[in-house]
Amino acid sequence: ILLVSAAVPALAQTAGEMFHACQILQRGMRIKGDAAFLPPGAEAQQCWGFMSAVQEYSVLSDQAGNRLLGACPAPDTKTTQIVDVFVKYAKAHSDTLDMPAAVAAYSAMADAFPCP
């Protein structure tokens, strides 16, 4: 069984699936001060984890200081803002919902946080 499951290719989550998960997160999340309290459930947690990773990768730069992924969020940008940016982008660009979530997320970041 292990060999069969290992042979199945991993499929990237679509932007539409992540959009749905992030909407669940937004509906149930509570903010108190600097703390975000996530609602129960795998979908909300999946969105939070994914957007946290997007946030971490968005600051990667080459040796010249150029951001590798074309987005330049401020150092104090919160994960909740990244979630909001993605959800707004997905609503406005329904043509991207069949793309991999990472492609849509970085397009959203580049639009919301353009580099100088």
PDB file of C-alpha atoms in Angstrom:
ATOM      1  CA  ILE A   1       0.000   0.000   0.000  1.00  0.00           C
ATOM      2  CA  LEU A   2       2.842   2.373   0.809  1.00  0.00           C
ATOM      3  CA  LEU A   3       4.331   1.949  -2.666  1.00  0.00           C
ATOM      4  CA  VAL A   4       1.007   2.676  -4.319  1.00  0.00           C
ATOM      5  CA  SER A   5       0.398   5.812  -2.269  1.00  0.00           C
ATOM      6  CA  ALA A   6       3.968   7.000  -2.891  1.00  0.00           C
ATOM      7  CA  ALA A   7       3.423   6.731  -6.642  1.00  0.00           C
ATOM      8  CA  VAL A   8       0.436   9.079  -6.611  1.00  0.00           C
ATOM      9  CA  PRO A   9       1.594  12.583  -7.590  1.00  0.00           C
ATOM     10  CA  ALA A  10       1.003  15.387  -5.127  1.00  0.00           C
ATOM     11  CA  LEU A  11      -1.435  17.923  -6.478  1.00  0.00           C
ATOM     12  CA  ALA A  12      -1.038  21.561  -5.641  1.00  0.00           C
ATOM     13  CA  GLN A  13      -3.990  23.084  -3.887  1.00  0.00           C
ATOM     14  CA  THR A  14      -5.888  25.445  -6.140  1.00  0.00           C
ATOM     15  CA  ALA A  15      -6.428  29.105  -5.390  1.00  0.00           C
ATOM     16  CA  GLY A  16     -10.159  28.361  -5.234  1.00  0.00           C
ATOM     17  CA  GLU A  17      -9.661  25.764  -2.510  1.00  0.00           C
ATOM     18  CA  MET A  18      -7.428  28.126  -0.551  1.00  0.00           C
ATOM     19  CA  PHE A  19      -9.902  30.972  -1.077  1.00  0.00           C
ATOM     20  CA  HIS A  20     -12.622  28.824   0.476  1.00  0.00           C
ATOM     21  CA  ALA A  21     -10.381  27.890   3.424  1.00  0.00           C
ATOM     22  CA  CYS A  22      -9.416  31.525   3.985  1.00  0.00           C
ATOM     23  CA  GLN A  23     -13.034  32.655   3.956  1.00  0.00           C
ATOM     24  CA  ILE A  24     -13.715  30.139   6.720  1.00  0.00           C
ATOM     25  CA  LEU A  25     -10.737  31.526   8.611  1.00  0.00           C
ATOM     26  CA  GLN A  26     -11.903  35.121   8.224  1.00  0.00           C
ATOM     27  CA  ARG A  27     -15.439  34.325   9.368  1.00  0.00           C
ATOM     28  CA  GLY A  28     -14.305  32.588  12.543  1.00  0.00           C
ATOM     29  CA  MET A  29     -11.094  34.377  13.482  1.00  0.00           C
ATOM     30  CA  ARG A  30     -11.049  36.717  16.459  1.00  0.00           C
ATOM     31  CA  ILE A  31      -8.377  39.364  17.006  1.00  0.00           C
ATOM     32  CA  LYS A  32      -7.505  40.578  20.481  1.00  0.00           C
ATOM     33  CA  GLY A  33      -4.578  42.973  20.625  1.00  0.00           C
ATOM     34  CA  ASP A  34      -1.718  41.394  18.698  1.00  0.00           C
ATOM     35  CA  ALA A  35      -3.139  37.875  19.044  1.00  0.00           C
ATOM     36  CA  ALA A  36      -5.206  36.090  16.414  1.00  0.00           C
ATOM     37  CA  PHE A  37      -7.476  33.311  17.645  1.00  0.00           C
ATOM     38  CA  LEU A  38      -8.204  30.818  14.892  1.00  0.00           C
ATOM     39  CA  PRO A  39     -11.486  28.983  14.618  1.00  0.00           C
ATOM     40  CA  PRO A  40     -11.443  25.205  14.974  1.00  0.00           C
ATOM     41  CA  GLY A  41     -11.118  23.118  11.860  1.00  0.00           C
ATOM     42  CA  ALA A  42      -8.479  22.040   9.393  1.00  0.00           C
ATOM     43  CA  GLU A  43      -9.451  24.472   6.643  1.00  0.00           C
ATOM     44  CA  ALA A  44      -8.936  27.598   8.750  1.00  0.00           C
ATOM     45  CA  GLN A  45      -5.643  26.255  10.049  1.00  0.00           C
ATOM     46  CA  GLN A  46      -4.544  25.332   6.540  1.00  0.00           C
ATOM     47  CA  CYS A  47      -5.168  28.880   5.319  1.00  0.00           C
ATOM     48  CA  TRP A  48      -3.286  30.363   8.281  1.00  0.00           C
ATOM     49  CA  GLY A  49      -0.306  28.074   7.774  1.00  0.00           C
ATOM     50  CA  PHE A  50      -0.189  28.670   4.036  1.00  0.00           C
ATOM     51  CA  MET A  51      -0.428  32.447   4.358  1.00  0.00           C
ATOM     52  CA  SER A  52       2.206  32.427   7.101  1.00  0.00           C
ATOM     53  CA  ALA A  53       4.526  30.650   4.665  1.00  0.00           C
ATOM     54  CA  VAL A  54       3.662  33.148   1.908  1.00  0.00           C
ATOM     55  CA  GLN A  55       4.564  35.921   4.320  1.00  0.00           C
ATOM     56  CA  GLU A  56       7.890  34.275   5.199  1.00  0.00           C
ATOM     57  CA  TYR A  57       8.842  33.684   1.555  1.00  0.00           C
ATOM     58  CA  SER A  58       7.870  37.197   0.499  1.00  0.00           C
ATOM     59  CA  VAL A  59      10.981  38.640   2.152  1.00  0.00           C
ATOM     60  CA  LEU A  60      13.490  36.426   0.327  1.00  0.00           C
ATOM     61  CA  SER A  61      16.012  38.496  -1.616  1.00  0.00           C
ATOM     62  CA  ASP A  62      18.967  37.882  -3.892  1.00  0.00           C
ATOM     63  CA  GLN A  63      22.444  39.147  -3.025  1.00  0.00           C
ATOM     64  CA  ALA A  64      21.617  42.557  -4.518  1.00  0.00           C
ATOM     65  CA  GLY A  65      18.588  42.895  -2.236  1.00  0.00           C
ATOM     66  CA  ASN A  66      15.971  42.306  -4.957  1.00  0.00           C
ATOM     67  CA  ARG A  67      12.932  40.457  -3.686  1.00  0.00           C
ATOM     68  CA  LEU A  68      12.723  37.087  -5.408  1.00  0.00           C
ATOM     69  CA  LEU A  69       8.948  36.863  -5.540  1.00  0.00           C
ATOM     70  CA  GLY A  70       8.172  40.415  -6.640  1.00  0.00           C
ATOM     71  CA  ALA A  71       6.371  41.539  -3.498  1.00  0.00           C
ATOM     72  CA  CYS A  72       7.667  44.006  -0.935  1.00  0.00           C
ATOM     73  CA  PRO A  73       5.443  43.996   2.145  1.00  0.00           C
ATOM     74  CA  ALA A  74       6.558  46.129   5.072  1.00  0.00           C
ATOM     75  CA  PRO A  75       8.420  44.273   7.822  1.00  0.00           C
ATOM     76  CA  ASP A  76       5.496  44.805  10.211  1.00  0.00           C
ATOM     77  CA  THR A  77       2.878  43.314   7.852  1.00  0.00           C
ATOM     78  CA  LYS A  78       0.670  40.878   9.769  1.00  0.00           C
ATOM     79  CA  THR A  79      -0.479  37.471   8.595  1.00  0.00           C
ATOM     80  CA  THR A  80      -4.070  38.703   8.899  1.00  0.00           C
ATOM     81  CA  GLN A  81      -3.239  41.341   6.275  1.00  0.00           C
ATOM     82  CA  ILE A  82      -1.807  38.673   3.960  1.00  0.00           C
ATOM     83  CA  VAL A  83      -5.025  36.671   4.311  1.00  0.00           C
ATOM     84  CA  ASP A  84      -7.089  39.790   3.528  1.00  0.00           C
ATOM     85  CA  VAL A  85      -4.953  40.583   0.461  1.00  0.00           C
ATOM     86  CA  PHE A  86      -5.366  37.038  -0.869  1.00  0.00           C
ATOM     87  CA  VAL A  87      -9.139  36.927  -0.312  1.00  0.00           C
ATOM     88  CA  LYS A  88      -9.669  40.329  -1.966  1.00  0.00           C
ATOM     89  CA  TYR A  89      -7.499  39.292  -4.905  1.00  0.00           C
ATOM     90  CA  ALA A  90      -9.323  35.989  -5.339  1.00  0.00           C
ATOM     91  CA  LYS A  91     -12.698  37.762  -5.300  1.00  0.00           C
ATOM     92  CA  ALA A  92     -11.536  40.246  -7.937  1.00  0.00           C
ATOM     93  CA  HIS A  93      -9.721  37.688 -10.126  1.00  0.00           C
ATOM     94  CA  SER A  94     -11.973  34.657 -10.368  1.00  0.00           C
ATOM     95  CA  ASP A  95     -10.000  33.580 -13.441  1.00  0.00           C
ATOM     96  CA  THR A  96      -7.122  32.625 -11.107  1.00  0.00           C
ATOM     97  CA  LEU A  97      -9.116  30.207  -8.939  1.00  0.00           C
ATOM     98  CA  ASP A  98      -8.038  27.158 -10.969  1.00  0.00           C
ATOM     99  CA  MET A  99      -4.352  28.077 -10.649  1.00  0.00           C
ATOM    100  CA  PRO A 100      -2.127  26.729  -7.896  1.00  0.00           C
ATOM    101  CA  ALA A 101      -2.729  28.655  -4.684  1.00  0.00           C
ATOM    102  CA  ALA A 102       0.903  29.792  -4.549  1.00  0.00           C
ATOM    103  CA  VAL A 103       0.669  31.460  -7.970  1.00  0.00           C
ATOM    104  CA  ALA A 104      -2.437  33.407  -6.997  1.00  0.00           C
ATOM    105  CA  ALA A 105      -1.029  34.265  -3.566  1.00  0.00           C
ATOM    106  CA  TYR A 106       2.138  35.791  -4.987  1.00  0.00           C
ATOM    107  CA  SER A 107       0.206  37.630  -7.672  1.00  0.00           C
ATOM    108  CA  ALA A 108      -1.959  39.060  -4.889  1.00  0.00           C
ATOM    109  CA  MET A 109       1.117  40.026  -2.890  1.00  0.00           C
ATOM    110  CA  ALA A 110       2.813  41.679  -5.885  1.00  0.00           C
ATOM    111  CA  ASP A 111      -0.355  43.711  -6.550  1.00  0.00           C
ATOM    112  CA  ALA A 112      -0.841  44.753  -2.923  1.00  0.00           C
ATOM    113  CA  PHE A 113       2.837  45.291  -2.039  1.00  0.00           C
ATOM    114  CA  PRO A 114       4.672  46.352  -5.199  1.00  0.00           C
ATOM    115  CA  CYS A 115       8.416  46.734  -4.991  1.00  0.00           C
ATOM    116  CA  PRO A 116       9.876  50.174  -5.688  1.00  0.00           C
TER     117      PRO A 116
END
